[in-house]
Short mmCIF file of N, CA and C in Angstrom, two decimals:
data_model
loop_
_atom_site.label_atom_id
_atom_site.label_comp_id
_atom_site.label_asym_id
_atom_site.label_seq_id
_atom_site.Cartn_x
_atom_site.Cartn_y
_atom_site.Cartn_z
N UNK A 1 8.89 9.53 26.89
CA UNK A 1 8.53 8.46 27.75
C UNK A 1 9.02 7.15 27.15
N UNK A 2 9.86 6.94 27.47
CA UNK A 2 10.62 5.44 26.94
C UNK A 2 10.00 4.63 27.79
N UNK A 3 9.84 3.06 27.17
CA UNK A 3 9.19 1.83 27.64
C UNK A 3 9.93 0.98 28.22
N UNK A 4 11.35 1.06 27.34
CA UNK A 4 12.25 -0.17 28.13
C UNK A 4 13.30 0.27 28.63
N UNK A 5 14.02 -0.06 29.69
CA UNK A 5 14.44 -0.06 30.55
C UNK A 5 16.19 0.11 29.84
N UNK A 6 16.58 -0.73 28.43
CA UNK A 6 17.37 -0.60 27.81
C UNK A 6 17.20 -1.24 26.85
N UNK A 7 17.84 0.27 25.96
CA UNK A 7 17.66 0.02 24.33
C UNK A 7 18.71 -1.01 23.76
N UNK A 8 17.50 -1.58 23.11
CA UNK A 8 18.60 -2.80 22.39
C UNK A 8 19.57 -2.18 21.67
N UNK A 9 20.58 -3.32 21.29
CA UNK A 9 21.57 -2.54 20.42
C UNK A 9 21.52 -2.64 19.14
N UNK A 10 22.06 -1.60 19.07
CA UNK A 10 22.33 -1.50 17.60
C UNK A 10 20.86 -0.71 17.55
N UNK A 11 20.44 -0.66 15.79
CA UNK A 11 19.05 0.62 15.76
C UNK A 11 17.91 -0.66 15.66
N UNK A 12 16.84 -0.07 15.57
CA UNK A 12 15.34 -0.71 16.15
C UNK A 12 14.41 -0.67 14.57
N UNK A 13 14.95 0.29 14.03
CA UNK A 13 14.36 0.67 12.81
C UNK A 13 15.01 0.97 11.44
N UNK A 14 14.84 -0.03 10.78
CA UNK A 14 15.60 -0.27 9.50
C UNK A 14 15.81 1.15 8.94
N UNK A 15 15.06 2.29 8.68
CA UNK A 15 15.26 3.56 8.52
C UNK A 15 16.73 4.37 9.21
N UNK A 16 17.26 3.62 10.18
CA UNK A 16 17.96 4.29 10.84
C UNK A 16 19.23 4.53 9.69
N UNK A 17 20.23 5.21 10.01
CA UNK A 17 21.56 5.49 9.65
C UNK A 17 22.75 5.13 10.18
N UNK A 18 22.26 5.20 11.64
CA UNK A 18 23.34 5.13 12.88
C UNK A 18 23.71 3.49 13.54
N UNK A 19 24.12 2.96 13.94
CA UNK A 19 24.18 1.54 14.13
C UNK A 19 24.24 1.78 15.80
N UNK A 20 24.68 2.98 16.06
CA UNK A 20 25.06 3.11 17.81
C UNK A 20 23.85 2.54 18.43
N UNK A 21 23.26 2.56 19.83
CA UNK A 21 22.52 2.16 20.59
C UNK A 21 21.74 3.46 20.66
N UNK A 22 20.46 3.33 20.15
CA UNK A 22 19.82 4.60 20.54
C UNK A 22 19.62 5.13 22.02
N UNK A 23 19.82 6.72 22.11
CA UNK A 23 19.82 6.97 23.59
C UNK A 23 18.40 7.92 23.91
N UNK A 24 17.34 7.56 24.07
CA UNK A 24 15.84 7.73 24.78
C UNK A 24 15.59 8.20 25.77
N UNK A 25 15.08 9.69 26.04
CA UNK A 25 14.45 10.55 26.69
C UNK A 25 13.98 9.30 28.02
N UNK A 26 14.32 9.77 29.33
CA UNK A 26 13.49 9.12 30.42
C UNK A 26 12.75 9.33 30.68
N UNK A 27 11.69 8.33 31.01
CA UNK A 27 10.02 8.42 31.21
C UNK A 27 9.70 8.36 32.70
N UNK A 28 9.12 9.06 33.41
CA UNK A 28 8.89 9.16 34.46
C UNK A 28 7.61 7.55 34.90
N UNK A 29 7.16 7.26 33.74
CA UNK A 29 6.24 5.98 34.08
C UNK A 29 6.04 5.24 32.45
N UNK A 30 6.13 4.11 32.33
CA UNK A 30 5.75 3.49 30.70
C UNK A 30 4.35 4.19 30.33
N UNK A 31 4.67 4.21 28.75
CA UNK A 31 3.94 5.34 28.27
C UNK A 31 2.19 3.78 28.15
N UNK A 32 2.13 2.61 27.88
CA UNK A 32 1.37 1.92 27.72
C UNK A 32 0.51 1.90 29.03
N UNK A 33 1.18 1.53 29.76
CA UNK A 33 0.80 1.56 31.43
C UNK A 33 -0.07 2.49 31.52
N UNK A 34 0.66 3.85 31.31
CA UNK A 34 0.20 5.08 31.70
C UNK A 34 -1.12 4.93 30.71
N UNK A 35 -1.38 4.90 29.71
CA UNK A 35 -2.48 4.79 28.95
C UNK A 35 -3.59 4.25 29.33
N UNK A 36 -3.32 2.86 30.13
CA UNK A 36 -4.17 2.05 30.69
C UNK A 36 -4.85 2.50 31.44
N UNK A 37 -4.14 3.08 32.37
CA UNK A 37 -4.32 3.63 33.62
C UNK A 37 -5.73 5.07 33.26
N UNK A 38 -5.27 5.42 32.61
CA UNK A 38 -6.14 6.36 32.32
C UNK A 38 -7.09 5.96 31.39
N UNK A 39 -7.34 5.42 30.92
CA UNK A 39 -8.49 4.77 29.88
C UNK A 39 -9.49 3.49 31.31
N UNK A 40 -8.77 3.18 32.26
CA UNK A 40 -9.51 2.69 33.33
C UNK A 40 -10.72 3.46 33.98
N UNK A 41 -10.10 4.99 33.69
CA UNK A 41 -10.87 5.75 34.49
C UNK A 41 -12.82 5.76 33.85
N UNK A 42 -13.58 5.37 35.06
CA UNK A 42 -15.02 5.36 34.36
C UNK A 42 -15.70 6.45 33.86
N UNK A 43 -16.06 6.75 32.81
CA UNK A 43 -17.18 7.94 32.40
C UNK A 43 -15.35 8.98 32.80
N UNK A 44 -14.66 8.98 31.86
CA UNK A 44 -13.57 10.11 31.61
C UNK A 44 -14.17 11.18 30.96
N UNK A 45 -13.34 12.34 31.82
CA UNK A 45 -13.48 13.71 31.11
C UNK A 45 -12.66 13.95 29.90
N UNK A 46 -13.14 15.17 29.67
CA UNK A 46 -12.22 15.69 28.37
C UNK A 46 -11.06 15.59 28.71
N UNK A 47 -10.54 16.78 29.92
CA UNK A 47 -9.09 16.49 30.40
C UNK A 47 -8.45 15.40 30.36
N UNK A 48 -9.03 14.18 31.28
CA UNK A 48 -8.31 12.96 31.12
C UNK A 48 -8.01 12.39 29.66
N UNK A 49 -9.07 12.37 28.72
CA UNK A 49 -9.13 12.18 27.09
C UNK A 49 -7.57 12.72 26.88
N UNK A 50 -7.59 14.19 26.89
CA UNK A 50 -6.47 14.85 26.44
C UNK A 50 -5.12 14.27 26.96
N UNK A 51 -5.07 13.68 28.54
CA UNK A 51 -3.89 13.20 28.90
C UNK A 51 -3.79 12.09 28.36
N UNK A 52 -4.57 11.30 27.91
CA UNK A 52 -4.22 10.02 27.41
C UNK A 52 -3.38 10.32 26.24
N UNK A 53 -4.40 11.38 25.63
CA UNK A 53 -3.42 11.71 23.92
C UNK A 53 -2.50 12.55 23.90
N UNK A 54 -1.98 13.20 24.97
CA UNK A 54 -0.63 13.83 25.45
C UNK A 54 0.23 12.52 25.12
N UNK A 55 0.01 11.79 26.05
CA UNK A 55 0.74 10.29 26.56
C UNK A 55 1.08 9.59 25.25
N UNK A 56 -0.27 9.69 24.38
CA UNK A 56 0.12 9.09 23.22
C UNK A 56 0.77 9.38 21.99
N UNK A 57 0.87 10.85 21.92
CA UNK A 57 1.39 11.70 21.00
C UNK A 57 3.05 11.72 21.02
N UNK A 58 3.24 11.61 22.71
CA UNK A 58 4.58 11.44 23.42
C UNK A 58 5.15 10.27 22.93
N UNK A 59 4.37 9.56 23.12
CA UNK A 59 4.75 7.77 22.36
C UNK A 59 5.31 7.77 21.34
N UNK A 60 4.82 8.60 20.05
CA UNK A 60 5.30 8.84 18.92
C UNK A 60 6.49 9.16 18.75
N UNK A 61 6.70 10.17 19.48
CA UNK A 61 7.92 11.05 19.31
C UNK A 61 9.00 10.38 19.82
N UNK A 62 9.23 9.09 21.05
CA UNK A 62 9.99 8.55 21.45
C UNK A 62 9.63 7.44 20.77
N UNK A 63 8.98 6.93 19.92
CA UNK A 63 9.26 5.85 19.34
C UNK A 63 10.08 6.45 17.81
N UNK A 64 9.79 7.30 17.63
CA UNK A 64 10.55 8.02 16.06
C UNK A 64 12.18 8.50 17.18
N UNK A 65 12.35 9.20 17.92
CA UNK A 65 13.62 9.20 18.62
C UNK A 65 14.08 8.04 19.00
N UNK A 66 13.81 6.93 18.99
CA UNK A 66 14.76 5.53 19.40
C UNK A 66 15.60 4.99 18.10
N UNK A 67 14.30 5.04 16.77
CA UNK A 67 14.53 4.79 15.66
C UNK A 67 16.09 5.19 15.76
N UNK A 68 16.81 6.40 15.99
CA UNK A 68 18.11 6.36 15.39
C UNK A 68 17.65 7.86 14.32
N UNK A 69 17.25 7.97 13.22
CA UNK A 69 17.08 8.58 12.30
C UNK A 69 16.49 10.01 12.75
N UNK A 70 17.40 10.53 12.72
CA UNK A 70 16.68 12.12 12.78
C UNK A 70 16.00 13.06 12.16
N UNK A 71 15.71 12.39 10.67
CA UNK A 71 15.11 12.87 9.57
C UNK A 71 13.94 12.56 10.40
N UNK A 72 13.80 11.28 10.24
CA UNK A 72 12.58 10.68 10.35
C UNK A 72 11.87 11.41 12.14
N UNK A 73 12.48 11.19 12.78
CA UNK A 73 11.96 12.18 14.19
C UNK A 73 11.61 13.27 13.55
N UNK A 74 12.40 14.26 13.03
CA UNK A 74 12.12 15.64 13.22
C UNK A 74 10.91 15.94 12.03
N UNK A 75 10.57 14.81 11.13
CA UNK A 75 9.46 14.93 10.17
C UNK A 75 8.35 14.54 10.84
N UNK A 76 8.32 12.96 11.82
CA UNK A 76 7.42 12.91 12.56
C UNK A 76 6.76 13.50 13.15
N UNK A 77 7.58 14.37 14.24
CA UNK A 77 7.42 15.68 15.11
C UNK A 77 6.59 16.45 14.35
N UNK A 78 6.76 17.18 13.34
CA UNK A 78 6.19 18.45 12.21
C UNK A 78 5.17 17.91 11.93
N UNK A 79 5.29 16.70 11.66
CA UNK A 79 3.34 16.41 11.17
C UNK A 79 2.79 16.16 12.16
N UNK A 80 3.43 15.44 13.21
CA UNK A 80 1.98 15.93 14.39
C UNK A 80 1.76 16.91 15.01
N UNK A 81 2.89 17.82 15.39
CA UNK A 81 2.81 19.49 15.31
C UNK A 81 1.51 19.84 14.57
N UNK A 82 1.35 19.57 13.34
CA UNK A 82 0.88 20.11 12.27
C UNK A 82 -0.56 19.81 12.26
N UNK A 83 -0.80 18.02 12.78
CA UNK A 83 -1.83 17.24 12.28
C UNK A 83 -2.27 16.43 13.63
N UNK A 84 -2.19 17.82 14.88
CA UNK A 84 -2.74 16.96 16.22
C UNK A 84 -3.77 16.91 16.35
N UNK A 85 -4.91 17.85 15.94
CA UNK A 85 -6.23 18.03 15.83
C UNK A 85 -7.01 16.88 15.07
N UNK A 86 -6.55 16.52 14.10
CA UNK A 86 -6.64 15.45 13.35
C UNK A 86 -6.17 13.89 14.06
N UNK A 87 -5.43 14.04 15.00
CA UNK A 87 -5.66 12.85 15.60
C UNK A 87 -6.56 12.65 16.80
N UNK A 88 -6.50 13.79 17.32
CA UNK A 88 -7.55 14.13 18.62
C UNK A 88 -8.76 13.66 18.19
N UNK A 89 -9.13 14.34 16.72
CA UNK A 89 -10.55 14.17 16.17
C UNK A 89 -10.44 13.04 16.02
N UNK A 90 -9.69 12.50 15.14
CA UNK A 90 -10.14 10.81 14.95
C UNK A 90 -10.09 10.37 16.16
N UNK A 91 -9.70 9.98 17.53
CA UNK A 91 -9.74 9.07 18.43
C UNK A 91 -11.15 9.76 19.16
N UNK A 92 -11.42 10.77 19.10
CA UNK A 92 -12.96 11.43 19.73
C UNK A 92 -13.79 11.03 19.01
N UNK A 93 -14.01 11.22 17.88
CA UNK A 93 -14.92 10.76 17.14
C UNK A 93 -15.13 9.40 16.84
N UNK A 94 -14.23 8.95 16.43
CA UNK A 94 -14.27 7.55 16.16
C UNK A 94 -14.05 6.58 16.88
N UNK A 95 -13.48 7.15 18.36
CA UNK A 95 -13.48 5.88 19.11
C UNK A 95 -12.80 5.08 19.04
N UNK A 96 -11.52 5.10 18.33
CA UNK A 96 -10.36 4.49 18.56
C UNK A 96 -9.29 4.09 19.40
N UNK A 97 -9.51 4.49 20.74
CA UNK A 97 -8.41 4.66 21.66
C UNK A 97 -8.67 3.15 22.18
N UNK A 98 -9.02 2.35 22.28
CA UNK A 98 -8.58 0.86 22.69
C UNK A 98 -7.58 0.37 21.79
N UNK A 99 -8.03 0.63 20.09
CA UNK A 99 -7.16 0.14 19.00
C UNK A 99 -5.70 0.31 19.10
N UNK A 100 -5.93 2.03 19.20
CA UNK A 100 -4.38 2.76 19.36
C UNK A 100 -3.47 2.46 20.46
N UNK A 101 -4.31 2.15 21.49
CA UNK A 101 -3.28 1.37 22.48
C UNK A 101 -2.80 0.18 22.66
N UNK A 102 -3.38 -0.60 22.01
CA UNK A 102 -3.11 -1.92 21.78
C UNK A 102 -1.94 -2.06 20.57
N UNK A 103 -2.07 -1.15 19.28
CA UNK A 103 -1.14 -1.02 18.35
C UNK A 103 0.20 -0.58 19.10
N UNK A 104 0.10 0.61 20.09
CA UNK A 104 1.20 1.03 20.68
C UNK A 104 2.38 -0.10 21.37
N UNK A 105 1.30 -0.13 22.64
CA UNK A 105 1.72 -1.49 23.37
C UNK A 105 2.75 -2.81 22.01
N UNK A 106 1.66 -2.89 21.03
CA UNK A 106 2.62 -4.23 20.11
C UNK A 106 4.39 -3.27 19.91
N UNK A 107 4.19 -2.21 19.26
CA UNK A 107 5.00 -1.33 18.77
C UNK A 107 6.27 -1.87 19.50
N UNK A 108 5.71 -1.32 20.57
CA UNK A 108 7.20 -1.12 22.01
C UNK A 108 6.98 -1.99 22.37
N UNK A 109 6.46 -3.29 22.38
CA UNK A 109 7.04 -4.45 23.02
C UNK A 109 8.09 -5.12 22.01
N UNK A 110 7.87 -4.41 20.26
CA UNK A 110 8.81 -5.32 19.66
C UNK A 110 10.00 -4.34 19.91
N UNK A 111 9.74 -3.21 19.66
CA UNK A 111 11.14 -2.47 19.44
C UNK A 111 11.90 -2.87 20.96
N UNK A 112 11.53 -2.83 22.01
CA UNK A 112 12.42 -3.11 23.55
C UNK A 112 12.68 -4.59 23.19
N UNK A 113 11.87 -5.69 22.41
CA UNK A 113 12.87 -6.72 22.19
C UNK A 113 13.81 -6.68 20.74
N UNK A 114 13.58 -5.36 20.33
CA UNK A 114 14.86 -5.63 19.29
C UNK A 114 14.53 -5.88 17.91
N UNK A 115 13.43 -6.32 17.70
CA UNK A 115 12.82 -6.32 16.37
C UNK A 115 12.16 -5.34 15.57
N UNK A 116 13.23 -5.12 14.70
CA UNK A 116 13.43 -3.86 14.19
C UNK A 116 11.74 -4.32 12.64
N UNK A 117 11.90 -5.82 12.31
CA UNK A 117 11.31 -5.79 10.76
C UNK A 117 9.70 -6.23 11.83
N UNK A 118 9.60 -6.56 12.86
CA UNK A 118 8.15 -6.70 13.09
C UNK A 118 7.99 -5.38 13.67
N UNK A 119 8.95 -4.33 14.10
CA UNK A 119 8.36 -3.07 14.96
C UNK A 119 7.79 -2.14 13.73
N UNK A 120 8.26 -2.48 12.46
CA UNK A 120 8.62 -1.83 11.19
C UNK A 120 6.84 -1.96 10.68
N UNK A 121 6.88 -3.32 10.47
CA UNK A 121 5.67 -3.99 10.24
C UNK A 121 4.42 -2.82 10.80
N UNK A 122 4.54 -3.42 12.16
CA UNK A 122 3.14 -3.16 13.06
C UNK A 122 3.33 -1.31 12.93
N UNK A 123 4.77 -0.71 12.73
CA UNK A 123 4.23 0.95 13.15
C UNK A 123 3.46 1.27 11.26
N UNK A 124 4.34 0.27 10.11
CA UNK A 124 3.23 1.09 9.03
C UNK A 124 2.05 0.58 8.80
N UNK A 125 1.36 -0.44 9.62
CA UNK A 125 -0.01 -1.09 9.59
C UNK A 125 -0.75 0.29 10.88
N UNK A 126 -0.10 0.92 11.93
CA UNK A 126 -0.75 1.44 12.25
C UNK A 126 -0.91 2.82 11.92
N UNK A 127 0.11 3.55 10.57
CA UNK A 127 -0.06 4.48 10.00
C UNK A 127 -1.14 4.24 8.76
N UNK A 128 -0.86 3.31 8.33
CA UNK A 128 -2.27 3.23 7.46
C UNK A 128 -3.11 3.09 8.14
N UNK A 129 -3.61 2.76 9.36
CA UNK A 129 -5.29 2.51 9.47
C UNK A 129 -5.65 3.74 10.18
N UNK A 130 -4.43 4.83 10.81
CA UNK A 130 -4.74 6.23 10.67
C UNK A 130 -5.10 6.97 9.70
N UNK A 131 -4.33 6.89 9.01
CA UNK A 131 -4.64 7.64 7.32
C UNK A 131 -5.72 7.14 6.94
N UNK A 132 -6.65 5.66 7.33
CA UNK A 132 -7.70 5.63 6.46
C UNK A 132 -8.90 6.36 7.40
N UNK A 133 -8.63 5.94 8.36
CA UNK A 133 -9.38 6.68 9.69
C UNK A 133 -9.65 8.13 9.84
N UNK A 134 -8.66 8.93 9.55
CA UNK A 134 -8.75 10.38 9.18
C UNK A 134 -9.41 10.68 7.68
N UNK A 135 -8.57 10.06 6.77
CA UNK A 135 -9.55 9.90 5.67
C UNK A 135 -10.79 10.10 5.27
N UNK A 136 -11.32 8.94 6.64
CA UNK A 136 -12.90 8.55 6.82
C UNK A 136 -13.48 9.89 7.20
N UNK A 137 -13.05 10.47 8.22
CA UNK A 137 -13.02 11.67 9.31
C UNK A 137 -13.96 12.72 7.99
N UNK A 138 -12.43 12.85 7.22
CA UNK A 138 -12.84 14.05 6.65
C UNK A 138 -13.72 13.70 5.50
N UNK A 139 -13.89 12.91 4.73
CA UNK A 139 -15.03 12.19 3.68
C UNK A 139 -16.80 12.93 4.32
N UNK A 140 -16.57 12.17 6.10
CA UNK A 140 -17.73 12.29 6.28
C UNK A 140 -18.04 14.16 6.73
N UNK A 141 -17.49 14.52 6.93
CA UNK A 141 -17.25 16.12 7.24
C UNK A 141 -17.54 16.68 6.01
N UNK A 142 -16.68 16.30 4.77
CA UNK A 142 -17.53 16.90 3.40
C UNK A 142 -18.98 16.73 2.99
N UNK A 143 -19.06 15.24 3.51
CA UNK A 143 -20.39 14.65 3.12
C UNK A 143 -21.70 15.72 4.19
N UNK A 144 -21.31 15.89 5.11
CA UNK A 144 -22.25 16.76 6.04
C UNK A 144 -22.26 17.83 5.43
N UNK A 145 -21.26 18.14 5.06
CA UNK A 145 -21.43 19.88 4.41
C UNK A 145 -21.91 20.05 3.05
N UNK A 146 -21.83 19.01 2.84
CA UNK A 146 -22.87 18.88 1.23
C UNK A 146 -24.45 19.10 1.52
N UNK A 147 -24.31 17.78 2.39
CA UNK A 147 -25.56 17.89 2.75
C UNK A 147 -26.49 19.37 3.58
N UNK A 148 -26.18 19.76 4.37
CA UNK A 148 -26.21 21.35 4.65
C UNK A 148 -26.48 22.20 3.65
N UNK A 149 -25.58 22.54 2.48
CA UNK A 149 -25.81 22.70 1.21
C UNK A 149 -26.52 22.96 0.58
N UNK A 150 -27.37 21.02 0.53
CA UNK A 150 -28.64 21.10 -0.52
C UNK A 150 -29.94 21.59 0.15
N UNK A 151 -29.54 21.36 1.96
CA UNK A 151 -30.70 21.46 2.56
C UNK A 151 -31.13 22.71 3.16
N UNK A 152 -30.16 23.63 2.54
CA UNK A 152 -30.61 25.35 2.84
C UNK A 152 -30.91 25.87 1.25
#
C-alpha cells in the first residue's frame, strides 16, 4: 500500500544502495487513511482490530520496499513474519494504536516528501518505543508468572 502518488527521486533512506527511484507496490487506498477509517469505527471488533494491523503491518513492508535496500526489506519482512504476535499483543494490550498511527502517518509524509534524514529519524524513534513497549509486554508477563509461582 504505497502513500504517494510518486516516489521521490533518488532513495528515501540513507540505508539504501540504489540511487534509482524506488518502484512501490500499488495501494488500492493510502495505508494512513485506511487506518483512520477504521480506528473511527465505535466499540471495534476483533476483526476490524486485525484489519487495522493487517493495514499496518502492510505499511511496514512498503515503507522497507521504497527504502531501495533489499537487505533491509527482506530482514524487515522475517521479523515481522516472525514477531507479529508481538506486535498484535503490544497494540491490544497496551493500547497503542493512536501512537502507531500517528508515527506512521509522520513516516510517509516525510518519505513522499523526500526526506530521507527526518524519515530516518522518526522510523528509528518509532522502533525504539516498540522495542521498549514489547519489552514492557514481556517484563510484565514474567512478572505475572512469578507471581502465580509464589502464589501456588
Amino acid at each position: 500500500m504505497i502513500l504517494c502518488r510518486q516516489p521521490p527521486h533518488g532513495s528515501v533512506c540513507p540505508l539504501t544502495h540504489s540511487t534509482r527511484a524506488p518502484q512501490p507496490a500499488a495501494a488500492p487506498a493510502p495505508a494512513p487513511r485506511r487506518c483512520e477509517r477504521l480506528a473511527a469505527i465505535p466499540d471495534r471488533t476483533t476483526k476490524e482490530k486485525f484489519q487495522e494491523l493487517e493495514v499496518g503491518i502492510d505499511l511496514h513492508r512498503v515503507i522497507a520496499e521504497i527504502s531501495g535496500n533489499a537487505m533491509l526489506h527482506g530482514m524487515l519482512c522475517g521479523i515481522l513474519d516472525k514477531c507479529q504476535h508481538y506486535v498484535w499483543t503490544e497494540l491490544l494490550w497496551l493500547d497503542e494504536w493512536k501512537i502507531a498511527r500517528e508515527e506512521h502517518a509522520e513516516i510517509v509524509e516525510a518519505i513522499c516528501a523526500g526526506d530521507a534524514a527526518r524519515a530516518g529519524t522518526l522510523a528509528r524513534a518509532h522502533v525504539r518505543g516498540s522495542r521498549e513497549n514489547v519489552l514492557r509486554l514481556l517484563q510484565a508477563k514474567s512478572d505475572y508468572q512469578s507471581f502465580l509461582a509464589k502464589a501456588s
